[in-house]
Short mmCIF file of C-alpha atoms and ligand atoms in Angstrom, two decimals:
data_model
loop_
_atom_site.label_atom_id
_atom_site.label_comp_id
_atom_site.label_asym_id
_atom_site.label_seq_id
_atom_site.Cartn_x
_atom_site.Cartn_y
_atom_site.Cartn_z
CA MET J 1 119.53 74.61 133.22
CA PRO J 2 122.47 73.94 130.85
CA ASN J 3 122.53 76.25 127.86
CA THR J 4 122.27 73.45 125.30
CA LEU J 5 119.08 72.21 126.95
CA LYS J 6 117.65 75.71 126.95
CA ARG J 7 118.59 76.03 123.28
CA ASN J 8 116.94 72.70 122.43
CA GLN J 9 113.77 73.66 124.26
CA LYS J 10 113.71 76.98 122.45
CA GLN J 11 114.18 75.19 119.14
CA GLU J 12 111.34 72.79 119.94
CA THR J 13 109.02 75.64 120.81
CA ARG J 14 109.90 77.34 117.57
CA ASN J 15 109.42 74.15 115.56
CA GLU J 16 106.11 73.52 117.29
CA LYS J 17 104.94 77.00 116.34
CA GLN J 18 106.17 76.56 112.77
CA GLN J 19 104.53 73.17 112.44
CA ARG J 20 101.19 74.47 113.62
CA MET J 21 101.12 77.13 110.91
CA THR J 22 99.57 75.85 107.70
CA THR J 23 99.82 77.64 104.37
CA ILE J 24 96.67 77.63 102.27
CA SER J 25 96.35 78.85 98.70
CA THR J 26 92.75 78.15 97.67
CA VAL J 27 89.49 79.68 98.87
CA LYS J 28 87.85 76.26 99.23
CA GLU J 29 90.58 74.93 101.51
CA MET J 30 90.60 78.15 103.50
CA GLN J 31 86.85 77.99 104.04
CA GLN J 32 87.14 74.35 105.06
CA ALA J 33 89.89 75.13 107.58
CA ALA J 34 87.85 78.05 108.97
CA ARG J 35 84.77 75.83 109.27
CA VAL J 36 86.76 73.22 111.19
CA ALA J 37 88.19 75.85 113.55
CA ARG J 38 84.74 77.36 114.11
CA GLY J 39 83.39 73.86 114.75
CA GLU J 40 86.00 73.47 117.49
CA GLY J 41 84.57 76.57 119.12
CA LYS J 42 87.53 78.76 118.20
CA ARG J 43 87.32 82.52 117.80
CA LEU J 44 88.92 83.39 114.46
CA ALA J 45 90.91 86.52 113.63
CA LEU J 46 92.12 87.60 110.21
CA VAL J 47 95.05 89.94 109.62
CA PRO J 48 94.99 90.95 105.94
CA THR J 49 98.37 92.03 104.50
CA MET J 50 100.13 92.43 101.20
CA GLY J 51 103.26 90.75 102.56
CA ALA J 52 106.80 92.20 102.80
CA LEU J 53 106.08 91.93 106.48
CA HIS J 54 107.66 94.31 108.97
CA ASP J 55 107.26 94.90 112.69
CA GLY J 56 104.05 96.89 112.10
CA HIS J 57 102.40 93.83 110.55
CA LEU J 58 103.74 91.64 113.35
CA SER J 59 102.20 93.98 115.94
CA LEU J 60 98.82 93.29 114.28
CA VAL J 61 99.37 89.56 114.70
CA GLN J 62 100.14 90.04 118.38
CA GLU J 63 97.01 92.14 118.82
CA ALA J 64 94.95 89.55 116.92
CA ARG J 65 96.02 86.92 119.42
CA LYS J 66 94.45 88.99 122.23
CA HIS J 67 91.06 88.91 120.49
CA ALA J 68 91.03 85.36 119.14
CA ASN J 69 92.51 81.91 119.61
CA HIS J 70 92.88 81.14 115.91
CA VAL J 71 94.78 83.63 113.78
CA THR J 72 95.01 83.70 109.99
CA VAL J 73 97.34 86.10 108.19
CA SER J 74 96.54 86.66 104.55
CA ILE J 75 99.27 87.64 102.13
CA TYR J 76 98.01 88.91 98.82
CA VAL J 77 99.14 91.84 96.69
CA ASN J 78 95.74 92.95 95.48
CA PRO J 79 95.95 94.33 91.93
CA THR J 80 92.63 96.18 92.03
CA GLN J 81 93.78 98.62 94.69
CA PHE J 82 96.69 99.87 92.57
CA GLY J 83 96.16 102.57 89.95
CA PRO J 84 97.63 102.18 86.44
CA SER J 85 100.63 104.36 87.30
CA GLU J 86 101.22 102.85 90.72
CA ASP J 87 103.78 100.31 91.92
CA PHE J 88 101.85 97.01 91.62
CA GLU J 89 104.57 95.29 89.56
CA GLU J 90 107.39 96.62 91.73
CA TYR J 91 105.63 95.99 95.06
CA PRO J 92 107.98 93.79 97.14
CA ARG J 93 107.03 90.10 97.21
CA GLU J 94 108.93 88.14 99.86
CA ILE J 95 106.76 85.14 100.67
CA GLU J 96 109.59 82.90 101.95
CA SER J 97 110.91 85.43 104.43
CA ASP J 98 107.34 86.40 105.39
CA LEU J 99 106.55 82.80 106.32
CA LYS J 100 109.78 82.60 108.29
CA LYS J 101 108.94 85.77 110.25
CA LEU J 102 105.45 84.54 111.04
CA GLY J 103 106.79 81.13 112.11
CA GLU J 104 109.31 82.81 114.38
CA ILE J 105 106.91 85.10 116.20
CA GLY J 106 104.43 82.25 116.58
CA GLY J 107 100.73 82.50 117.29
CA VAL J 108 99.72 82.19 113.64
CA ASP J 109 97.57 79.18 112.77
CA ALA J 110 97.15 79.70 109.05
CA VAL J 111 98.62 81.79 106.27
CA PHE J 112 96.24 82.36 103.39
CA ALA J 113 98.30 83.20 100.31
CA PRO J 114 95.86 82.86 97.42
CA LEU J 115 96.73 82.81 93.74
CA ALA J 116 95.27 85.64 91.65
CA LYS J 117 92.72 83.33 90.00
CA GLU J 118 91.34 82.43 93.42
CA MET J 119 90.56 86.03 94.26
CA TYR J 120 89.47 87.13 90.78
CA PRO J 121 88.12 83.94 89.15
CA HIS J 122 87.18 85.77 85.94
CA GLY J 123 90.41 87.72 85.83
CA GLN J 124 90.98 91.13 87.30
CA LYS J 125 89.91 92.94 84.12
CA ASN J 126 86.64 91.00 83.90
CA ASN J 127 85.69 91.51 87.51
CA VAL J 128 82.22 93.03 87.66
CA THR J 129 81.27 92.63 91.31
CA TRP J 130 82.57 95.43 93.48
CA VAL J 131 81.99 96.66 96.99
CA THR J 132 82.00 100.45 97.25
CA VAL J 133 81.61 102.81 100.17
CA ASP J 134 80.50 106.21 98.89
CA GLN J 135 81.65 109.61 100.10
CA LEU J 136 84.30 108.46 102.55
CA ASP J 137 86.80 108.02 99.71
CA GLN J 138 86.62 111.57 98.37
CA GLU J 139 89.46 113.08 100.40
CA LEU J 140 92.92 112.12 101.68
CA CYS J 141 94.32 109.09 99.78
CA GLY J 142 91.03 108.50 97.95
CA ARG J 143 91.33 111.88 96.27
CA TYR J 144 94.64 110.97 94.68
CA ARG J 145 94.24 107.20 94.25
CA GLU J 146 91.14 106.74 92.14
CA GLY J 147 89.54 103.34 92.65
CA HIS J 148 91.98 102.41 95.45
CA PHE J 149 89.39 102.03 98.19
CA ARG J 150 86.98 100.18 95.91
CA GLY J 151 89.79 97.66 95.42
CA VAL J 152 90.39 97.49 99.18
CA THR J 153 86.74 97.04 100.19
CA THR J 154 86.24 94.44 97.46
CA VAL J 155 89.27 92.35 98.37
CA VAL J 156 88.63 92.59 102.12
CA SER J 157 85.05 91.39 101.53
CA LYS J 158 86.42 88.44 99.55
CA LEU J 159 88.98 87.71 102.29
CA PHE J 160 86.23 87.80 104.92
CA HIS J 161 84.21 85.28 102.88
CA ALA J 162 87.25 83.05 102.41
CA CYS J 163 88.62 83.18 105.98
CA MET J 164 85.31 83.60 107.84
CA PRO J 165 86.80 85.54 110.78
CA HIS J 166 85.00 86.80 113.86
CA VAL J 167 87.57 89.60 114.10
CA GLY J 168 89.38 91.59 111.40
CA VAL J 169 92.58 93.32 112.51
CA PHE J 170 93.81 96.43 110.68
CA GLY J 171 96.42 99.12 111.27
CA LEU J 172 95.42 102.68 112.06
CA LYS J 173 98.39 103.79 109.97
CA ASP J 174 95.94 103.40 107.09
CA ALA J 175 93.32 105.39 108.96
CA GLN J 176 91.07 106.13 106.00
CA GLN J 177 91.10 102.45 105.07
CA PHE J 178 90.09 101.53 108.62
CA LEU J 179 87.24 104.08 108.74
CA ILE J 180 85.94 102.95 105.35
CA LEU J 181 86.08 99.25 106.30
CA ARG J 182 84.36 100.00 109.60
CA ARG J 183 81.54 101.67 107.69
CA MET J 184 81.37 98.80 105.17
CA VAL J 185 81.00 96.25 107.97
CA GLN J 186 78.24 98.29 109.62
CA ASP J 187 76.33 99.04 106.41
CA LEU J 188 76.50 95.48 105.06
CA CYS J 189 75.67 93.90 108.44
CA MET J 190 78.84 91.82 108.30
CA GLU J 191 79.33 89.68 111.37
CA VAL J 192 82.94 90.76 111.87
CA GLU J 193 84.34 92.88 114.67
CA LEU J 194 87.02 95.30 113.47
CA VAL J 195 90.03 96.05 115.63
CA GLY J 196 92.26 99.05 114.82
CA VAL J 197 95.86 98.80 115.98
CA PRO J 198 97.95 101.94 116.72
CA THR J 199 100.72 102.68 114.25
CA TYR J 200 103.96 100.86 114.94
CA ARG J 201 106.86 103.30 114.65
CA GLU J 202 110.62 103.08 114.28
CA LYS J 203 112.66 104.55 117.15
CA ASP J 204 112.75 107.96 115.45
CA GLY J 205 108.97 108.05 115.00
CA LEU J 206 108.75 107.08 111.32
CA ALA J 207 105.75 104.81 110.75
CA ALA J 208 106.94 101.35 109.71
CA SER J 209 106.06 100.71 106.07
CA SER J 210 106.98 98.19 103.37
CA ARG J 211 107.93 101.21 101.24
CA ASN J 212 110.51 102.64 103.69
CA VAL J 213 113.21 100.44 102.13
CA TYR J 214 113.01 102.57 98.98
CA LEU J 215 114.10 105.75 100.81
CA SER J 216 117.63 107.04 100.25
CA ASP J 217 119.71 107.47 103.41
CA THR J 218 119.11 111.23 103.30
CA HIS J 219 115.37 110.86 102.92
CA ARG J 220 115.18 108.13 105.54
CA HIS J 221 116.84 110.61 107.87
CA GLN J 222 114.34 113.36 106.96
CA ALA J 223 111.15 111.30 106.89
CA PRO J 224 110.46 111.35 110.67
CA ILE J 225 109.54 115.05 110.26
CA ILE J 226 106.11 113.85 109.10
CA TYR J 227 105.24 112.44 112.51
CA LYS J 228 106.94 115.33 114.34
CA ALA J 229 104.78 117.80 112.41
CA LEU J 230 101.64 115.73 113.08
CA GLN J 231 102.42 115.70 116.79
CA TYR J 232 103.02 119.45 116.74
CA VAL J 233 99.66 120.26 115.15
CA ARG J 234 97.90 117.79 117.43
CA THR J 235 99.23 119.89 120.33
CA LEU J 236 97.87 123.04 118.68
CA ILE J 237 94.40 121.46 118.51
CA VAL J 238 94.57 120.22 122.10
CA GLN J 239 95.60 123.75 123.17
CA GLY J 240 92.48 125.17 121.55
CA GLU J 241 93.29 126.16 117.95
CA THR J 242 89.96 126.17 116.10
CA ASP J 243 90.98 127.28 112.61
CA ALA J 244 91.65 124.11 110.61
CA ASP J 245 93.44 126.15 107.92
CA VAL J 246 96.08 127.07 110.48
CA ILE J 247 96.56 123.36 111.22
CA ARG J 248 96.83 122.46 107.52
CA HIS J 249 99.26 125.31 106.90
CA GLN J 250 101.48 124.50 109.89
CA LEU J 251 101.60 120.82 108.99
CA ASN J 252 102.47 121.48 105.37
CA THR J 253 105.06 124.14 106.17
CA MET J 254 106.82 122.19 108.89
CA ILE J 255 107.29 119.18 106.58
CA SER J 256 108.25 121.25 103.52
CA LEU J 257 110.75 123.48 105.34
CA ASN J 258 112.49 120.63 107.13
CA SER J 259 112.81 118.05 104.37
CA GLU J 260 112.94 117.52 100.63
CA GLY J 261 109.57 115.77 100.88
CA VAL J 262 106.82 117.01 98.56
CA VAL J 263 103.53 117.20 100.42
CA GLN J 264 100.63 115.66 98.47
CA TYR J 265 98.11 116.50 101.17
CA ALA J 266 98.10 117.83 104.72
CA GLN J 267 94.52 117.63 105.84
CA VAL J 268 92.16 117.80 108.83
CA VAL J 269 88.94 115.78 108.48
CA ASP J 270 86.08 114.52 110.63
CA VAL J 271 86.15 110.79 111.37
CA ASP J 272 82.62 109.97 110.22
CA PHE J 273 82.57 111.23 106.64
CA ILE J 274 86.24 112.10 106.17
CA GLN J 275 85.38 115.61 105.00
CA PRO J 276 87.67 118.61 105.47
CA VAL J 277 86.91 120.62 108.59
CA THR J 278 86.85 124.42 108.52
CA GLN J 279 86.06 125.43 112.06
CA ILE J 280 86.99 122.92 114.76
CA GLU J 281 84.06 122.35 117.10
CA PRO J 282 84.32 121.55 120.85
CA GLY J 283 84.85 117.85 121.57
CA GLN J 284 85.17 117.02 117.86
CA GLU J 285 86.92 113.83 116.84
CA LEU J 286 89.38 114.61 114.09
CA LEU J 287 91.85 112.84 111.88
CA VAL J 288 94.91 114.83 110.86
CA ALA J 289 96.73 113.14 107.99
CA ALA J 290 99.52 113.73 105.50
CA ALA J 291 100.94 112.07 102.40
CA VAL J 292 104.46 113.02 101.38
CA TYR J 293 106.58 112.02 98.40
CA PHE J 294 110.29 111.47 98.83
CA GLU J 295 111.16 111.13 95.14
CA ASN J 296 108.93 108.25 94.02
CA THR J 297 108.28 106.91 97.50
CA ARG J 298 104.97 107.99 98.94
CA LEU J 299 104.66 107.90 102.72
CA ILE J 300 101.46 108.41 104.71
CA ASP J 301 100.91 109.04 108.37
CA ASN J 302 98.22 110.43 110.65
CA VAL J 303 97.10 111.17 114.19
CA PHE J 304 93.64 111.03 115.71
CA VAL J 305 92.80 113.88 118.05
CA GLN J 306 89.80 115.11 119.98
CA SER J 307 89.45 118.87 120.40
CA PRO J 308 88.84 120.24 123.92
CA ASP J 309 85.26 120.12 125.23
CA THR J 310 85.20 123.88 125.65
CA LEU J 311 86.65 126.17 123.02
P1 AMP R 401 99.74 96.35 103.90
O1 AMP R 401 100.53 95.11 103.80
O2 AMP R 401 100.57 97.59 103.70
O3 AMP R 401 98.49 96.33 103.10
O4 AMP R 401 99.27 96.44 105.40
C1 AMP R 401 98.56 95.39 106.00
C2 AMP R 401 98.04 95.85 107.31
O5 AMP R 401 99.11 96.27 108.15
C3 AMP R 401 97.08 97.05 107.19
O6 AMP R 401 96.00 96.89 108.10
C4 AMP R 401 97.97 98.20 107.60
O7 AMP R 401 97.23 99.29 108.13
C5 AMP R 401 98.84 97.55 108.66
N1 AMP R 401 100.08 98.28 108.87
C6 AMP R 401 100.98 98.65 107.94
N2 AMP R 401 101.97 99.37 108.51
C7 AMP R 401 101.66 99.46 109.83
C8 AMP R 401 102.28 100.07 110.96
N3 AMP R 401 103.40 100.76 110.83
N4 AMP R 401 101.68 99.96 112.16
C9 AMP R 401 100.51 99.28 112.30
N5 AMP R 401 99.88 98.66 111.28
C10 AMP R 401 100.45 98.76 110.06
#
């Protein structure tokens, strides 16, 4: 086939994909679109994001497509999950390039990009209805980001009501978020299946994140030590280490000695209640997680690991 023809066909496919993707900014319209899609017998997936999309987000879209035949991506920087001293104002907002990326990969039916007044009709400060999941937010990020998970569970509940998905797709990079949302869905009898997608990584192992662009060249070069250290301690657990303090210490030391990163936490928790583990039990499912500051940029990463059946 001549190259020009191939190019034209490619262009048409791309245009087709772009045309199919509608952008919706109000809850009412979103609900209407979801009702229509449900009426057509479609299985709906929602991929909630805060935009500034990277390949990690796009991997969620691809996964969503495997579980549904109608995919909505929401783009909303949710103010209630940022603390007063956090980067809400500075958080990157790149809606035009986000829409372009989604159009190019295809497979997205709707983008829900609501205005603030749609999500918080009485204003963020006057919001009185919250969804909270107790206990699971006491450690890891929840320990250092007061109110963060209350903001997440509240906005995800709102997004579920607006987009009416059968499936909600989330990244396991934010493991605590995923475990909390999974518990919320179970406890509130929500009719949504949650899918957790493995962390998408750059070639050197660094977890893709919208915040990576803030790293200096030196710190970008050092940051992959977080995942290397997580992999190392995962091996220790698989080989039979039972003292969780040894794991915490090794994780912290390996990151601190090999980078200028300042470790906020290096923790080993159980996956049900996200509580620190002391003695690792046989066949225990664990989450090993770290948060590290490179100057003002806070990076998080984690690995799930099951200890050996006999210890
Ligand atoms: P955010 O825009 O940071 O709120 O992230 C939106 C969704 O993308 C969340 O479910 C994240 O867990 C997920 N996500 C972010 N980074 C990655 C990554 N590197 N790999 C997989 N999922 C990710």
